mmCIF file of C-alpha atoms and ligand atoms in Angstrom:
data_model
loop_
_atom_site.group_PDB
_atom_site.id
_atom_site.type_symbol
_atom_site.label_atom_id
_atom_site.label_comp_id
_atom_site.label_asym_id
_atom_site.label_seq_id
_atom_site.Cartn_x
_atom_site.Cartn_y
_atom_site.Cartn_z
ATOM 1 C CA UNK A 1 -77.888 57.451 1.869
ATOM 2 C CA UNK A 2 -74.821 58.735 3.119
ATOM 3 C CA UNK A 3 -73.555 58.655 7.225
ATOM 4 C CA UNK A 4 -71.051 60.456 9.059
ATOM 5 C CA UNK A 5 -68.939 58.258 10.754
ATOM 6 C CA UNK A 6 -66.577 58.912 13.776
ATOM 7 C CA UNK A 7 -63.218 56.352 14.252
ATOM 8 C CA UNK A 8 -61.751 57.348 17.754
ATOM 9 C CA UNK A 9 -58.893 55.702 18.969
ATOM 10 C CA UNK A 10 -55.652 55.985 20.716
ATOM 11 C CA UNK A 11 -52.515 57.221 20.375
ATOM 12 C CA UNK A 12 -51.185 54.230 17.907
ATOM 13 C CA UNK A 13 -54.496 52.234 17.142
ATOM 14 C CA UNK A 14 -53.673 52.870 13.232
ATOM 15 C CA UNK A 15 -55.967 55.982 12.440
ATOM 16 C CA UNK A 16 -53.693 57.182 9.750
ATOM 17 C CA UNK A 17 -53.053 54.050 7.880
ATOM 18 C CA UNK A 18 -56.766 53.488 7.403
ATOM 19 C CA UNK A 19 -57.379 56.652 6.212
ATOM 20 C CA UNK A 20 -54.712 55.468 3.126
ATOM 21 C CA UNK A 21 -56.151 51.981 3.191
ATOM 22 C CA UNK A 22 -59.902 53.446 2.493
ATOM 23 C CA UNK A 23 -58.530 56.283 0.082
ATOM 24 C CA UNK A 24 -56.533 53.371 -1.690
ATOM 25 C CA UNK A 25 -59.800 51.355 -2.162
ATOM 26 C CA UNK A 26 -61.783 54.002 -3.686
ATOM 27 C CA UNK A 27 -59.050 56.244 -5.609
ATOM 28 C CA UNK A 28 -58.627 51.445 -7.139
ATOM 29 C CA UNK A 29 -61.901 51.801 -8.785
ATOM 30 C CA UNK A 30 -61.325 54.991 -9.744
ATOM 31 C CA UNK A 31 -64.062 56.480 -7.344
ATOM 32 C CA UNK A 32 -61.860 59.793 -6.021
ATOM 33 C CA UNK A 33 -62.004 60.696 -2.257
ATOM 34 C CA UNK A 34 -60.910 64.333 -0.856
ATOM 35 C CA UNK A 35 -58.630 64.101 2.590
ATOM 36 C CA UNK A 36 -58.547 66.085 5.455
ATOM 37 C CA UNK A 37 -56.457 66.862 8.457
ATOM 38 C CA UNK A 38 -56.556 69.383 10.721
ATOM 39 C CA UNK A 39 -53.774 71.763 10.141
ATOM 40 C CA UNK A 40 -52.803 71.864 13.521
ATOM 41 C CA UNK A 41 -50.861 68.795 13.755
ATOM 42 C CA UNK A 42 -47.257 69.474 12.445
ATOM 43 C CA UNK A 43 -45.755 66.276 12.815
ATOM 44 C CA UNK A 44 -44.796 65.293 9.726
ATOM 45 C CA UNK A 45 -45.359 69.018 8.013
ATOM 46 C CA UNK A 46 -48.808 70.567 7.934
ATOM 47 C CA UNK A 47 -51.255 69.073 5.204
ATOM 48 C CA UNK A 48 -50.186 65.507 5.347
ATOM 49 C CA UNK A 49 -51.186 62.641 6.648
ATOM 50 C CA UNK A 50 -48.155 60.079 8.036
ATOM 51 C CA UNK A 51 -48.829 56.852 9.313
ATOM 52 C CA UNK A 52 -45.894 55.272 11.509
ATOM 53 C CA UNK A 53 -45.549 52.289 8.973
ATOM 54 C CA UNK A 54 -43.803 54.902 6.810
ATOM 55 C CA UNK A 55 -46.652 55.729 4.420
ATOM 56 C CA UNK A 56 -47.872 59.289 3.408
ATOM 57 C CA UNK A 57 -49.367 61.467 1.313
ATOM 58 C CA UNK A 58 -51.066 64.861 1.091
ATOM 59 C CA UNK A 59 -53.722 66.232 2.792
ATOM 60 C CA UNK A 60 -55.734 68.977 2.609
ATOM 61 C CA UNK A 61 -55.460 71.255 6.151
ATOM 62 C CA UNK A 62 -58.267 72.486 8.199
ATOM 63 C CA UNK A 63 -58.274 75.334 10.205
ATOM 64 C CA UNK A 64 -61.143 77.609 12.067
ATOM 65 C CA UNK A 65 -61.773 80.007 8.953
ATOM 66 C CA UNK A 66 -61.439 76.799 5.995
ATOM 67 C CA UNK A 67 -64.679 76.288 4.268
ATOM 68 C CA UNK A 68 -64.079 72.580 4.084
ATOM 69 C CA UNK A 69 -67.870 72.600 1.915
ATOM 70 C CA UNK A 70 -67.368 74.503 -0.723
ATOM 71 C CA UNK A 71 -63.881 72.771 -1.324
ATOM 72 C CA UNK A 72 -65.913 68.935 -1.671
ATOM 73 C CA UNK A 73 -68.966 71.284 -3.520
ATOM 74 C CA UNK A 74 -66.587 72.927 -5.774
ATOM 75 C CA UNK A 75 -64.433 69.646 -6.412
ATOM 76 C CA UNK A 76 -64.865 68.509 -9.547
ATOM 77 C CA UNK A 77 -65.143 65.108 -9.841
ATOM 78 C CA UNK A 78 -67.435 65.037 -7.074
ATOM 79 C CA UNK A 79 -66.119 62.788 -4.316
ATOM 80 C CA UNK A 80 -66.840 59.420 -3.275
ATOM 81 C CA UNK A 81 -65.570 59.528 -0.104
ATOM 82 C CA UNK A 82 -64.158 62.477 2.734
ATOM 83 C CA UNK A 83 -62.298 61.304 5.023
ATOM 84 C CA UNK A 84 -60.922 63.481 7.894
ATOM 85 C CA UNK A 85 -57.827 63.289 10.472
ATOM 86 C CA UNK A 86 -57.246 64.682 13.491
ATOM 87 C CA UNK A 87 -60.941 65.400 14.307
ATOM 88 C CA UNK A 88 -59.811 66.133 17.569
ATOM 89 C CA UNK A 89 -58.518 69.511 17.240
ATOM 90 C CA UNK A 90 -61.662 71.048 14.805
ATOM 91 C CA UNK A 91 -63.961 73.336 16.121
ATOM 92 C CA UNK A 92 -68.058 72.661 16.169
ATOM 93 C CA UNK A 93 -67.833 74.993 13.001
ATOM 94 C CA UNK A 94 -65.462 72.703 11.146
ATOM 95 C CA UNK A 95 -67.674 69.491 11.570
ATOM 96 C CA UNK A 96 -70.753 71.224 11.495
ATOM 97 C CA UNK A 97 -69.628 71.896 7.868
ATOM 98 C CA UNK A 98 -68.811 67.800 7.522
ATOM 99 C CA UNK A 99 -72.289 67.196 8.720
ATOM 100 C CA UNK A 100 -73.728 69.408 6.117
ATOM 101 C CA UNK A 101 -71.880 67.446 3.318
ATOM 102 C CA UNK A 102 -73.016 64.261 4.012
ATOM 103 C CA UNK A 103 -76.602 65.643 4.732
ATOM 104 C CA UNK A 104 -77.277 68.061 2.396
ATOM 105 C CA UNK A 105 -74.448 66.677 -0.485
ATOM 106 C CA UNK A 106 -74.921 63.057 0.348
ATOM 107 C CA UNK A 107 -71.021 62.705 0.371
ATOM 108 C CA UNK A 108 -69.648 60.291 3.027
ATOM 109 C CA UNK A 109 -67.848 61.810 5.433
ATOM 110 C CA UNK A 110 -65.539 59.405 7.566
ATOM 111 C CA UNK A 111 -64.173 60.930 10.976
ATOM 112 C CA UNK A 112 -60.788 59.931 12.632
ATOM 113 C CA UNK A 113 -59.201 60.748 15.840
ATOM 114 C CA UNK A 114 -58.504 60.408 20.024
ATOM 115 C CA UNK A 115 -61.442 60.981 21.965
ATOM 116 C CA UNK A 116 -59.663 61.960 25.400
ATOM 117 C CA UNK A 117 -56.861 64.415 26.044
ATOM 118 C CA UNK A 118 -53.708 63.599 28.203
ATOM 119 C CA UNK A 119 -55.466 65.515 31.657
ATOM 120 C CA UNK A 120 -58.222 62.437 30.641
ATOM 121 C CA UNK A 121 -60.864 66.071 29.037
ATOM 122 C CA UNK A 122 -62.550 65.506 26.029
ATOM 123 C CA UNK A 123 -61.199 67.053 22.945
ATOM 124 C CA UNK A 124 -63.794 69.300 21.247
ATOM 125 C CA UNK A 125 -63.418 68.004 18.665
ATOM 126 C CA UNK A 126 -64.421 64.756 19.327
ATOM 127 C CA UNK A 127 -67.429 65.787 22.010
ATOM 128 C CA UNK A 128 -69.101 66.922 18.352
ATOM 129 C CA UNK A 129 -68.002 64.221 15.931
ATOM 130 C CA UNK A 130 -69.399 61.916 18.666
ATOM 131 C CA UNK A 131 -72.129 64.253 18.763
ATOM 132 C CA UNK A 132 -73.217 63.753 15.409
ATOM 133 C CA UNK A 133 -71.858 61.047 14.149
ATOM 134 C CA UNK A 134 -74.571 57.851 12.635
ATOM 135 C CA UNK A 135 -72.037 56.090 13.582
ATOM 136 C CA UNK A 136 -69.418 55.738 16.274
ATOM 137 C CA UNK A 137 -66.423 53.572 16.079
ATOM 138 C CA UNK A 138 -63.723 51.491 18.302
ATOM 139 C CA UNK A 139 -60.077 51.602 17.002
ATOM 140 C CA UNK A 140 -58.412 48.980 19.079
ATOM 141 C CA UNK A 141 -55.004 49.440 20.810
ATOM 142 C CA UNK A 142 -52.828 47.705 22.758
ATOM 143 C CA UNK A 143 -51.333 49.044 26.508
ATOM 144 C CA UNK A 144 -47.832 50.335 26.094
ATOM 145 C CA UNK A 145 -46.901 48.611 29.399
ATOM 146 C CA UNK A 146 -49.079 45.936 30.093
ATOM 147 C CA UNK A 147 -51.926 43.185 28.198
ATOM 148 C CA UNK A 148 -54.986 45.876 28.379
ATOM 149 C CA UNK A 149 -56.760 47.746 26.118
ATOM 150 C CA UNK A 150 -55.012 51.258 25.471
ATOM 151 C CA UNK A 151 -58.007 53.365 26.026
ATOM 152 C CA UNK A 152 -55.793 56.893 27.623
ATOM 153 C CA UNK A 153 -52.876 58.879 25.997
ATOM 154 C CA UNK A 154 -49.451 59.568 28.934
ATOM 155 C CA UNK A 155 -47.663 62.612 28.048
ATOM 156 C CA UNK A 156 -44.480 61.674 28.983
ATOM 157 C CA UNK A 157 -41.306 64.054 29.431
ATOM 158 C CA UNK A 158 -38.339 63.493 30.217
ATOM 159 C CA UNK A 159 -38.793 60.139 31.061
ATOM 160 C CA UNK A 160 -41.799 60.865 33.613
ATOM 161 C CA UNK A 161 -45.654 61.260 33.112
ATOM 162 C CA UNK A 162 -47.099 64.501 32.862
ATOM 163 C CA UNK A 163 -50.354 64.930 33.976
ATOM 164 C CA UNK A 164 -50.973 69.250 33.952
ATOM 165 C CA UNK A 165 -50.601 71.444 31.119
ATOM 166 C CA UNK A 166 -51.926 72.603 27.663
ATOM 167 C CA UNK A 167 -54.018 70.532 26.424
ATOM 168 C CA UNK A 168 -52.919 70.898 23.016
ATOM 169 C CA UNK A 169 -49.033 69.492 22.277
ATOM 170 C CA UNK A 170 -48.628 68.374 19.495
ATOM 171 C CA UNK A 171 -46.230 64.726 19.686
ATOM 172 C CA UNK A 172 -45.557 61.608 18.643
ATOM 173 C CA UNK A 173 -44.117 58.382 19.730
ATOM 174 C CA UNK A 174 -41.877 59.494 22.139
ATOM 175 C CA UNK A 175 -44.141 62.722 23.697
ATOM 176 C CA UNK A 176 -47.540 59.942 24.248
ATOM 177 C CA UNK A 177 -47.645 56.999 24.967
ATOM 178 C CA UNK A 178 -51.844 55.093 24.326
ATOM 179 C CA UNK A 179 -51.855 53.219 28.001
ATOM 180 C CA UNK A 180 -54.653 51.723 29.874
ATOM 181 C CA UNK A 181 -56.557 53.371 32.510
ATOM 182 C CA UNK A 182 -54.362 51.277 34.843
ATOM 183 C CA UNK A 183 -51.029 52.806 33.796
ATOM 184 C CA UNK A 184 -52.414 56.323 32.903
ATOM 185 C CA UNK A 185 -52.657 56.413 36.930
ATOM 186 C CA UNK A 186 -49.685 54.475 37.180
ATOM 187 C CA UNK A 187 -47.384 54.136 35.037
ATOM 188 C CA UNK A 188 -44.135 51.989 34.992
ATOM 189 C CA UNK A 189 -41.840 55.090 34.066
HETATM 190 ZN ZN1 LIG B 1 -51.365 49.437 31.318
#
């Protein structure tokens, strides 16, 4: 039986490199995979999974209206695994399609994303991934400022922490830092 996996972690916890690694492992054995990502993430270009290590590859961008189930169902040959980056930006409707891919097509889906936003609210997409996933795994990384585990994302603008504003501001290493709870409250900036 296929399963729905959700692997969440703070910024820089290696989510994108894990997707590229898993895809490589399948493809090395001639087992095709399909890679999706949220169309909201344009840090590189829309429709790419990019790792800070430098590897990148094309992915199918997901919007609110993307028929993810149809794309997977019509794909020939049948994919062995579906990999989805930036799940925090997906809608409930998107995620219910991932569930159908697992339950009706018997294809495993591995979703990756951030759990909480910079104000420590659950992202909508994460809420539904945590609700529906068969297996949930934390991807660990260390706090940018100390030795503790990073469980939050600190938004920074002009060298100052930001605690209010829009939930979604797309940014990379200059905008967000993976931090522990203590450094989220009192970042040594
Ligand atoms: Zn810290």
